[in-house]
PDB file of C-alpha atoms and ligand atoms in Angstrom:
ATOM      1  CA  MET A  28    -186.599  41.544 -29.221  1.00 36.00           C
ATOM      2  CA  SER A  29    -186.957  38.689 -26.769  1.00 38.00           C
ATOM      3  CA  MET A  30    -187.690  36.397 -29.650  1.00 42.00           C
ATOM      4  CA  LEU A  31    -184.289  36.895 -31.250  1.00 53.00           C
ATOM      5  CA  LEU A  32    -182.469  37.079 -27.950  1.00 49.00           C
ATOM      6  CA  ASP A  33    -184.224  33.865 -26.873  1.00 59.00           C
ATOM      7  CA  GLN A  34    -183.135  31.900 -29.913  1.00 63.00           C
ATOM      8  CA  VAL A  35    -179.386  32.181 -29.599  1.00 70.00           C
ATOM      9  CA  VAL A  36    -177.588  32.923 -26.349  1.00 77.00           C
ATOM     10  CA  PRO A  37    -175.376  36.018 -26.645  1.00 84.00           C
ATOM     11  CA  PHE A  38    -172.094  34.631 -25.358  1.00 90.00           C
ATOM     12  CA  GLY A  39    -168.906  36.177 -26.697  1.00 96.00           C
ATOM     13  CA  ARG A  40    -165.350  35.033 -27.215  1.00 98.00           C
ATOM     14  CA  SER A  41    -162.033  36.855 -27.086  1.00 98.00           C
ATOM     15  CA  ARG A  42    -159.526  37.700 -29.821  1.00 98.00           C
ATOM     16  CA  ARG A  43    -157.255  34.884 -28.587  1.00 98.00           C
ATOM     17  CA  GLU A  44    -160.133  32.420 -28.869  1.00 98.00           C
ATOM     18  CA  TYR A  45    -160.814  33.613 -32.442  1.00 98.00           C
ATOM     19  CA  GLU A  46    -157.112  33.218 -33.283  1.00 98.00           C
ATOM     20  CA  LEU A  47    -157.169  29.627 -32.023  1.00 98.00           C
ATOM     21  CA  MET A  48    -160.600  28.666 -33.411  1.00 98.00           C
ATOM     22  CA  PHE A  49    -159.742  29.964 -36.888  1.00 98.00           C
ATOM     23  CA  ASN A  50    -156.027  29.267 -36.960  1.00 98.00           C
ATOM     24  CA  LEU A  51    -155.383  32.954 -37.703  1.00 98.00           C
ATOM     25  CA  SER A  52    -151.840  33.714 -38.862  1.00 98.00           C
ATOM     26  CA  LYS A  53    -150.150  37.120 -38.800  1.00 98.00           C
ATOM     27  CA  LYS A  54    -151.010  37.399 -42.517  1.00 98.00           C
ATOM     28  CA  ASP A  55    -154.672  36.678 -41.762  1.00 98.00           C
ATOM     29  CA  LEU A  56    -154.831  39.373 -39.083  1.00 98.00           C
ATOM     30  CA  ILE A  57    -153.978  42.146 -41.557  1.00 98.00           C
ATOM     31  CA  LYS A  58    -156.836  41.177 -43.899  1.00 98.00           C
ATOM     32  CA  ARG A  59    -160.131  43.061 -44.159  1.00 98.00           C
ATOM     33  CA  ILE A  60    -162.155  40.797 -41.870  1.00 98.00           C
ATOM     34  CA  LEU A  61    -165.898  40.291 -41.520  1.00 99.00           C
ATOM     35  CA  GLY A  62    -167.035  38.779 -38.223  1.00 98.00           C
ATOM     36  CA  CYS A  63    -170.395  37.209 -38.988  1.00 98.00           C
ATOM     37  CA  GLY A  64    -172.654  36.703 -35.958  1.00 97.00           C
ATOM     38  CA  ASP A  65    -170.017  38.260 -33.698  1.00 98.00           C
ATOM     39  CA  GLY A  66    -172.549  39.161 -30.990  1.00 97.00           C
ATOM     40  CA  PRO A  67    -170.796  40.322 -27.821  1.00 97.00           C
ATOM     41  CA  ALA A  68    -167.367  38.921 -28.781  1.00 98.00           C
ATOM     42  CA  SER A  69    -164.405  41.155 -27.909  1.00 98.00           C
ATOM     43  CA  PHE A  70    -162.618  40.175 -31.149  1.00 98.00           C
ATOM     44  CA  ASN A  71    -163.595  43.436 -32.864  1.00 98.00           C
ATOM     45  CA  THR A  72    -162.563  45.773 -30.044  1.00 98.00           C
ATOM     46  CA  GLU A  73    -159.300  43.941 -29.332  1.00 98.00           C
ATOM     47  CA  MET A  74    -158.370  43.899 -33.029  1.00 98.00           C
ATOM     48  CA  THR A  75    -159.324  47.560 -33.515  1.00 98.00           C
ATOM     49  CA  THR A  76    -157.175  48.571 -30.540  1.00 98.00           C
ATOM     50  CA  ASP A  77    -154.201  47.005 -32.326  1.00 98.00           C
ATOM     51  CA  GLY A  78    -154.963  48.754 -35.618  1.00 98.00           C
ATOM     52  CA  TYR A  79    -156.574  45.867 -37.527  1.00 98.00           C
ATOM     53  CA  SER A  80    -159.743  46.034 -39.635  1.00 98.00           C
ATOM     54  CA  VAL A  81    -162.837  44.132 -38.485  1.00 98.00           C
ATOM     55  CA  VAL A  82    -166.506  44.741 -39.257  1.00 98.00           C
ATOM     56  CA  SER A  83    -168.919  42.689 -37.138  1.00 98.00           C
ATOM     57  CA  ILE A  84    -172.491  41.984 -38.119  1.00 98.00           C
ATOM     58  CA  ASP A  85    -175.202  40.555 -35.915  1.00 97.00           C
ATOM     59  CA  PRO A  86    -178.979  40.993 -35.623  1.00 96.00           C
ATOM     60  CA  ILE A  87    -178.569  41.640 -31.877  1.00 95.00           C
ATOM     61  CA  TYR A  88    -176.904  44.956 -32.664  1.00 97.00           C
ATOM     62  CA  GLN A  89    -180.434  46.342 -32.963  1.00 96.00           C
ATOM     63  CA  PHE A  90    -180.476  46.171 -29.138  1.00 95.00           C
ATOM     64  CA  THR A  91    -178.759  48.393 -26.608  1.00 97.00           C
ATOM     65  CA  GLY A  92    -175.710  47.234 -24.701  1.00 97.00           C
ATOM     66  CA  GLN A  93    -177.814  47.046 -21.541  1.00 96.00           C
ATOM     67  CA  GLN A  94    -180.352  44.754 -23.231  1.00 95.00           C
ATOM     68  CA  ILE A  95    -177.616  42.448 -24.512  1.00 96.00           C
ATOM     69  CA  LYS A  96    -175.941  42.399 -21.095  1.00 95.00           C
ATOM     70  CA  HIS A  97    -179.259  41.627 -19.384  1.00 94.00           C
ATOM     71  CA  ARG A  98    -179.882  38.642 -21.659  1.00 92.00           C
ATOM     72  CA  PHE A  99    -176.323  37.399 -21.062  1.00 93.00           C
ATOM     73  CA  GLU A 100    -176.708  37.647 -17.279  1.00 94.00           C
ATOM     74  CA  GLU A 101    -180.097  35.924 -17.388  1.00 91.00           C
ATOM     75  CA  ASN A 102    -178.515  32.919 -19.131  1.00 90.00           C
ATOM     76  CA  LEU A 103    -175.073  32.669 -17.628  1.00 93.00           C
ATOM     77  CA  ASP A 104    -175.866  30.467 -14.612  1.00 93.00           C
ATOM     78  CA  GLU A 105    -178.132  28.168 -16.590  1.00 91.00           C
ATOM     79  CA  VAL A 106    -175.521  27.592 -19.299  1.00 91.00           C
ATOM     80  CA  LEU A 107    -172.740  27.021 -16.773  1.00 93.00           C
ATOM     81  CA  ASP A 108    -174.982  24.604 -14.845  1.00 92.00           C
ATOM     82  CA  GLN A 109    -175.474  22.640 -18.060  1.00 91.00           C
ATOM     83  CA  VAL A 110    -171.693  22.460 -18.433  1.00 92.00           C
ATOM     84  CA  LYS A 111    -171.364  21.305 -14.814  1.00 94.00           C
ATOM     85  CA  THR A 112    -173.874  18.496 -15.238  1.00 93.00           C
ATOM     86  CA  THR A 113    -172.242  17.177 -18.444  1.00 93.00           C
ATOM     87  CA  PRO A 114    -168.552  16.945 -17.428  1.00 94.00           C
ATOM     88  CA  ASP A 115    -167.696  14.375 -20.112  1.00 93.00           C
ATOM     89  CA  CYS A 116    -168.643  16.795 -22.875  1.00 93.00           C
ATOM     90  CA  TRP A 117    -165.970  19.443 -22.240  1.00 95.00           C
ATOM     91  CA  THR A 118    -162.249  19.836 -22.693  1.00 95.00           C
ATOM     92  CA  TRP A 119    -160.454  22.322 -20.483  1.00 97.00           C
ATOM     93  CA  LYS A 120    -157.666  23.856 -22.533  1.00 93.00           C
ATOM     94  CA  TYR A 121    -158.133  27.587 -23.135  1.00 95.00           C
ATOM     95  CA  HIS A 122    -160.463  27.845 -20.123  1.00 96.00           C
ATOM     96  CA  ARG A 123    -159.034  25.995 -17.131  1.00 96.00           C
ATOM     97  CA  ASN A 124    -162.372  25.102 -15.521  1.00 96.00           C
ATOM     98  CA  ILE A 125    -165.961  26.288 -15.180  1.00 96.00           C
ATOM     99  CA  GLU A 126    -165.092  29.250 -12.974  1.00 96.00           C
ATOM    100  CA  ASP A 127    -162.421  30.326 -15.440  1.00 97.00           C
ATOM    101  CA  LEU A 128    -164.982  30.008 -18.244  1.00 97.00           C
ATOM    102  CA  ARG A 129    -167.365  32.276 -16.297  1.00 96.00           C
ATOM    103  CA  ARG A 130    -164.607  34.840 -15.649  1.00 97.00           C
ATOM    104  CA  ASN A 131    -163.515  34.857 -19.290  1.00 97.00           C
ATOM    105  CA  ARG A 132    -167.059  35.207 -20.653  1.00 97.00           C
ATOM    106  CA  CYS A 133    -167.744  38.131 -18.266  1.00 97.00           C
ATOM    107  CA  LEU A 134    -164.450  39.825 -19.178  1.00 98.00           C
ATOM    108  CA  VAL A 135    -165.281  39.551 -22.883  1.00 98.00           C
ATOM    109  CA  MET A 136    -168.758  41.003 -22.279  1.00 98.00           C
ATOM    110  CA  ASP A 137    -167.284  43.957 -20.357  1.00 98.00           C
ATOM    111  CA  ARG A 138    -164.766  44.646 -23.137  1.00 98.00           C
ATOM    112  CA  PHE A 139    -167.460  44.442 -25.799  1.00 98.00           C
ATOM    113  CA  LEU A 140    -169.799  46.773 -23.887  1.00 98.00           C
ATOM    114  CA  ALA A 141    -167.050  49.355 -23.326  1.00 98.00           C
ATOM    115  CA  ASP A 142    -166.562  49.545 -27.107  1.00 98.00           C
ATOM    116  CA  TYR A 143    -170.110  48.955 -28.360  1.00 98.00           C
ATOM    117  CA  GLU A 144    -171.395  52.535 -28.679  1.00 98.00           C
ATOM    118  CA  THR A 145    -168.203  53.826 -30.300  1.00 98.00           C
ATOM    119  CA  GLY A 146    -168.012  50.786 -32.567  1.00 98.00           C
ATOM    120  CA  CYS A 147    -171.626  51.290 -33.733  1.00 98.00           C
ATOM    121  CA  LYS A 148    -170.877  54.943 -34.567  1.00 98.00           C
ATOM    122  CA  GLN A 149    -167.751  53.901 -36.485  1.00 98.00           C
ATOM    123  CA  GLY A 150    -169.708  51.258 -38.442  1.00 98.00           C
ATOM    124  CA  ARG A 151    -167.760  48.390 -36.895  1.00 98.00           C
ATOM    125  CA  TYR A 152    -170.909  46.817 -35.368  1.00 98.00           C
ATOM    126  CA  ARG A 153    -173.646  46.622 -37.982  1.00 98.00           C
ATOM    127  CA  ILE A 154    -177.158  45.232 -37.775  1.00 98.00           C
ATOM    128  CA  ALA A 155    -177.432  42.477 -40.368  1.00 98.00           C
ATOM    129  CA  ALA A 156    -178.236  38.785 -40.511  1.00 97.00           C
ATOM    130  CA  LEU A 157    -177.530  35.779 -42.646  1.00 98.00           C
ATOM    131  CA  PRO A 158    -178.543  34.784 -45.231  1.00 98.00           C
ATOM    132  CA  ASP A 159    -178.518  38.349 -46.696  1.00 98.00           C
ATOM    133  CA  LEU A 160    -175.513  40.571 -46.093  1.00 98.00           C
ATOM    134  CA  PRO A 161    -175.416  44.273 -47.025  1.00 98.00           C
ATOM    135  CA  PHE A 162    -171.969  44.133 -48.639  1.00 98.00           C
ATOM    136  CA  ARG A 163    -170.507  44.236 -52.138  1.00 98.00           C
ATOM    137  CA  ASP A 164    -169.048  41.131 -53.788  1.00 98.00           C
ATOM    138  CA  GLY A 165    -165.549  40.530 -52.415  1.00 98.00           C
ATOM    139  CA  GLU A 166    -165.714  43.420 -49.939  1.00 98.00           C
ATOM    140  CA  PHE A 167    -163.797  41.363 -47.379  1.00 98.00           C
ATOM    141  CA  GLU A 168    -160.723  39.186 -47.657  1.00 98.00           C
ATOM    142  CA  LEU A 169    -161.782  36.891 -44.828  1.00 98.00           C
ATOM    143  CA  ALA A 170    -165.137  36.122 -43.177  1.00 98.00           C
ATOM    144  CA  LEU A 171    -165.241  34.342 -39.814  1.00 99.00           C
ATOM    145  CA  CYS A 172    -168.352  32.742 -38.382  1.00 98.00           C
ATOM    146  CA  SER A 173    -167.975  31.466 -34.829  1.00 98.00           C
ATOM    147  CA  HIS A 174    -170.606  29.521 -32.916  1.00 96.00           C
ATOM    148  CA  PHE A 175    -173.574  30.190 -35.155  1.00 96.00           C
ATOM    149  CA  LEU A 176    -173.628  28.186 -38.421  1.00 98.00           C
ATOM    150  CA  PHE A 177    -173.461  24.409 -37.765  1.00 98.00           C
ATOM    151  CA  LEU A 178    -173.729  24.886 -33.981  1.00 96.00           C
ATOM    152  CA  TYR A 179    -177.436  25.705 -34.290  1.00 94.00           C
ATOM    153  CA  SER A 180    -178.131  23.023 -36.911  1.00 96.00           C
ATOM    154  CA  ASP A 181    -181.225  21.889 -35.007  1.00 94.00           C
ATOM    155  CA  HIS A 182    -182.700  25.404 -35.265  1.00 93.00           C
ATOM    156  CA  TYR A 183    -181.641  26.380 -38.794  1.00 96.00           C
ATOM    157  CA  SER A 184    -182.319  24.253 -41.874  1.00 98.00           C
ATOM    158  CA  GLU A 185    -179.924  22.823 -44.417  1.00 98.00           C
ATOM    159  CA  ALA A 186    -181.230  25.371 -46.943  1.00 98.00           C
ATOM    160  CA  PHE A 187    -180.421  28.202 -44.516  1.00 98.00           C
ATOM    161  CA  HIS A 188    -176.886  26.875 -44.062  1.00 98.00           C
ATOM    162  CA  VAL A 189    -176.316  26.465 -47.799  1.00 98.00           C
ATOM    163  CA  THR A 190    -177.650  29.926 -48.684  1.00 98.00           C
ATOM    164  CA  SER A 191    -175.682  31.522 -45.851  1.00 98.00           C
ATOM    165  CA  ALA A 192    -172.418  29.864 -46.876  1.00 98.00           C
ATOM    166  CA  ILE A 193    -172.902  30.969 -50.494  1.00 98.00           C
ATOM    167  CA  GLU A 194    -173.609  34.518 -49.289  1.00 98.00           C
ATOM    168  CA  LEU A 195    -170.468  34.547 -47.131  1.00 98.00           C
ATOM    169  CA  CYS A 196    -168.437  33.353 -50.130  1.00 98.00           C
ATOM    170  CA  ARG A 197    -169.937  36.191 -52.182  1.00 98.00           C
ATOM    171  CA  VAL A 198    -168.774  38.932 -49.805  1.00 98.00           C
ATOM    172  CA  ALA A 199    -165.410  37.439 -48.813  1.00 98.00           C
ATOM    173  CA  ASP A 200    -162.518  35.770 -50.636  1.00 98.00           C
ATOM    174  CA  GLU A 201    -162.282  33.164 -47.900  1.00 98.00           C
ATOM    175  CA  VAL A 202    -164.702  31.924 -45.227  1.00 98.00           C
ATOM    176  CA  ARG A 203    -163.975  30.026 -42.028  1.00 98.00           C
ATOM    177  CA  ILE A 204    -166.686  28.464 -39.858  1.00 98.00           C
ATOM    178  CA  PHE A 205    -166.172  27.002 -36.365  1.00 98.00           C
ATOM    179  CA  PRO A 206    -167.190  24.677 -34.744  1.00 98.00           C
ATOM    180  CA  LEU A 207    -168.608  21.861 -36.870  1.00 98.00           C
ATOM    181  CA  LEU A 208    -170.464  20.347 -33.911  1.00 97.00           C
ATOM    182  CA  THR A 209    -174.055  21.078 -32.941  1.00 96.00           C
ATOM    183  CA  LEU A 210    -175.179  22.117 -29.472  1.00 92.00           C
ATOM    184  CA  ALA A 211    -175.896  18.409 -28.872  1.00 92.00           C
ATOM    185  CA  GLN A 212    -172.212  17.770 -29.714  1.00 93.00           C
ATOM    186  CA  HIS A 213    -172.902  15.828 -32.928  1.00 96.00           C
ATOM    187  CA  LEU A 214    -171.208  16.620 -36.213  1.00 98.00           C
ATOM    188  CA  SER A 215    -173.573  18.978 -38.046  1.00 98.00           C
ATOM    189  CA  PRO A 216    -175.729  17.186 -40.647  1.00 98.00           C
ATOM    190  CA  HIS A 217    -175.406  20.238 -42.966  1.00 98.00           C
ATOM    191  CA  ILE A 218    -171.661  20.146 -43.648  1.00 98.00           C
ATOM    192  CA  ALA A 219    -171.797  17.924 -46.740  1.00 98.00           C
ATOM    193  CA  ALA A 220    -174.583  19.973 -48.352  1.00 98.00           C
ATOM    194  CA  VAL A 221    -172.663  23.217 -47.765  1.00 98.00           C
ATOM    195  CA  ARG A 222    -169.477  21.780 -49.270  1.00 98.00           C
ATOM    196  CA  GLU A 223    -171.306  20.412 -52.326  1.00 98.00           C
ATOM    197  CA  ALA A 224    -173.172  23.675 -52.921  1.00 98.00           C
ATOM    198  CA  VAL A 225    -170.071  25.875 -52.806  1.00 98.00           C
ATOM    199  CA  ALA A 226    -168.100  23.375 -54.914  1.00 98.00           C
ATOM    200  CA  SER A 227    -170.623  23.794 -57.721  1.00 97.00           C
ATOM    201  CA  GLY A 228    -169.684  27.497 -57.689  1.00 95.00           C
ATOM    202  CA  GLY A 229    -165.965  26.666 -57.989  1.00 97.00           C
ATOM    203  CA  ILE A 230    -165.158  27.091 -54.307  1.00 98.00           C
ATOM    204  CA  LYS A 231    -162.887  24.618 -52.589  1.00 98.00           C
ATOM    205  CA  SER A 232    -163.345  23.471 -49.017  1.00 98.00           C
ATOM    206  CA  THR A 233    -161.190  21.826 -46.410  1.00 98.00           C
ATOM    207  CA  ILE A 234    -161.801  20.711 -42.851  1.00 98.00           C
ATOM    208  CA  GLU A 235    -158.912  21.668 -40.615  1.00 98.00           C
ATOM    209  CA  THR A 236    -158.040  20.763 -37.049  1.00 98.00           C
ATOM    210  CA  VAL A 237    -157.382  23.760 -34.807  1.00 98.00           C
ATOM    211  CA  GLU A 238    -155.915  24.242 -31.343  1.00 97.00           C
ATOM    212  CA  TYR A 239    -159.128  25.460 -29.727  1.00 97.00           C
ATOM    213  CA  GLU A 240    -161.382  22.890 -28.092  1.00 97.00           C
ATOM    214  CA  LEU A 241    -164.092  23.416 -25.487  1.00 96.00           C
ATOM    215  CA  GLN A 242    -166.829  21.082 -26.721  1.00 95.00           C
ATOM    216  CA  LYS A 243    -165.086  17.708 -26.617  1.00 95.00           C
ATOM    217  CA  HIS A 244    -163.900  16.840 -30.169  1.00 95.00           C
ATOM    218  CA  GLY A 245    -165.057  20.303 -31.291  1.00 97.00           C
ATOM    219  CA  ASN A 246    -161.675  21.254 -32.699  1.00 98.00           C
ATOM    220  CA  GLN A 247    -162.375  21.459 -36.415  1.00 98.00           C
ATOM    221  CA  MET A 248    -163.187  24.334 -38.719  1.00 98.00           C
ATOM    222  CA  LEU A 249    -164.480  24.464 -42.273  1.00 98.00           C
ATOM    223  CA  ARG A 250    -162.483  26.641 -44.681  1.00 98.00           C
ATOM    224  CA  LEU A 251    -164.067  27.754 -47.982  1.00 98.00           C
ATOM    225  CA  PHE A 252    -161.837  29.437 -50.546  1.00 98.00           C
ATOM    226  CA  ARG A 253    -161.201  30.109 -54.202  1.00 93.00           C
ATOM    227  CA  SER A 254    -157.969  28.569 -55.375  1.00 81.00           C
TER     228      SER A 254
HETATM  229  C1  SAM B 326    -173.338  31.995 -29.563  1.00 64.63           C
HETATM  230  S1  SAM B 326    -173.246  33.610 -30.249  1.00 64.63           S
HETATM  231  C2  SAM B 326    -171.575  33.660 -30.841  1.00 64.63           C
HETATM  232  C3  SAM B 326    -170.997  35.043 -30.813  1.00 64.63           C
HETATM  233  C4  SAM B 326    -169.578  35.153 -31.384  1.00 64.63           C
HETATM  234  N1  SAM B 326    -169.515  34.740 -32.757  1.00 64.63           N
HETATM  235  C5  SAM B 326    -168.593  34.357 -30.582  1.00 64.63           C
HETATM  236  O1  SAM B 326    -168.236  33.243 -30.971  1.00 64.63           O
HETATM  237  O2  SAM B 326    -168.182  34.842 -29.518  1.00 64.63           O
HETATM  238  C6  SAM B 326    -174.176  33.429 -31.762  1.00 64.63           C
HETATM  239  C7  SAM B 326    -174.503  34.749 -32.410  1.00 64.63           C
HETATM  240  O3  SAM B 326    -175.182  34.518 -33.654  1.00 64.63           O
HETATM  241  C8  SAM B 326    -176.057  35.602 -33.840  1.00 64.63           C
HETATM  242  N2  SAM B 326    -177.085  35.339 -34.868  1.00 64.63           N
HETATM  243  C9  SAM B 326    -178.366  34.873 -34.707  1.00 64.63           C
HETATM  244  N3  SAM B 326    -178.988  34.815 -35.884  1.00 64.63           N
HETATM  245  C10 SAM B 326    -178.099  35.238 -36.833  1.00 64.63           C
HETATM  246  C11 SAM B 326    -178.155  35.397 -38.254  1.00 64.63           C
HETATM  247  N4  SAM B 326    -179.259  35.073 -38.965  1.00 64.63           N
HETATM  248  N5  SAM B 326    -177.060  35.873 -38.886  1.00 64.63           N
HETATM  249  C12 SAM B 326    -175.937  36.182 -38.206  1.00 64.63           C
HETATM  250  N6  SAM B 326    -175.823  36.045 -36.859  1.00 64.63           N
HETATM  251  C13 SAM B 326    -176.890  35.581 -36.182  1.00 64.63           C
HETATM  252  C14 SAM B 326    -176.644  35.797 -32.460  1.00 64.63           C
HETATM  253  O4  SAM B 326    -177.299  37.046 -32.323  1.00 64.63           O
HETATM  254  C15 SAM B 326    -175.425  35.626 -31.565  1.00 64.63           C
HETATM  255  O5  SAM B 326    -174.811  36.848 -31.270  1.00 64.63           O
END
């Protein structure tokens, strides 16, 4: 357990953050949505409350809510300290400042935890991991991947990114990935390879600017779609 929980910090974002990161329109919201690597985001619970359809997958769903919360609490101060010591790297738009960021991350975690057990029973939180997803071809209309692919480019290879993107395109009509920056705030070196690989399967790609920005210049998403 600690191995997986050590690799990627389980921080979660809200529905409003997902809407801004992925430029979600009213038409997008009514689609059958897959949240890939959703972790402790409150996107699923907030969308479900309003009657929308979201299935979230993440390998951390093999753990209990208490275990996920513990890992989050263990990391929170360290991550926020890193933000504090690198002030030039952040843009305060959605979150007003570091304290607001802390409050928002804790609120999201509380919302996720309140829904987690019910959501697991309803099949809305499912244990699965890229690059192999347990879904039929085209089972979803839209797949969203926030803060996993590209962000962890130093931990996951180009081949992993390519295979994962192809798998997401298999299970969903359209895929959106945000951000395109790595943890070190460089443009991911895997973007070109992903775009070339999906293009050879007839899938188009565009890079779009979105309203959300926390990592400075981290306001772009990759959209993969069949025309
Ligand atoms: C930084 S969190 C982002 C959570 C959420 N997407 C958000 O933006 O609020 C990254 C998530 O990726 C998940 N993850 C790690 N390995 C994965 C894999 N192979 N496939 C899918 N998700 C994975 C982690 O467990 C973690 O929950």
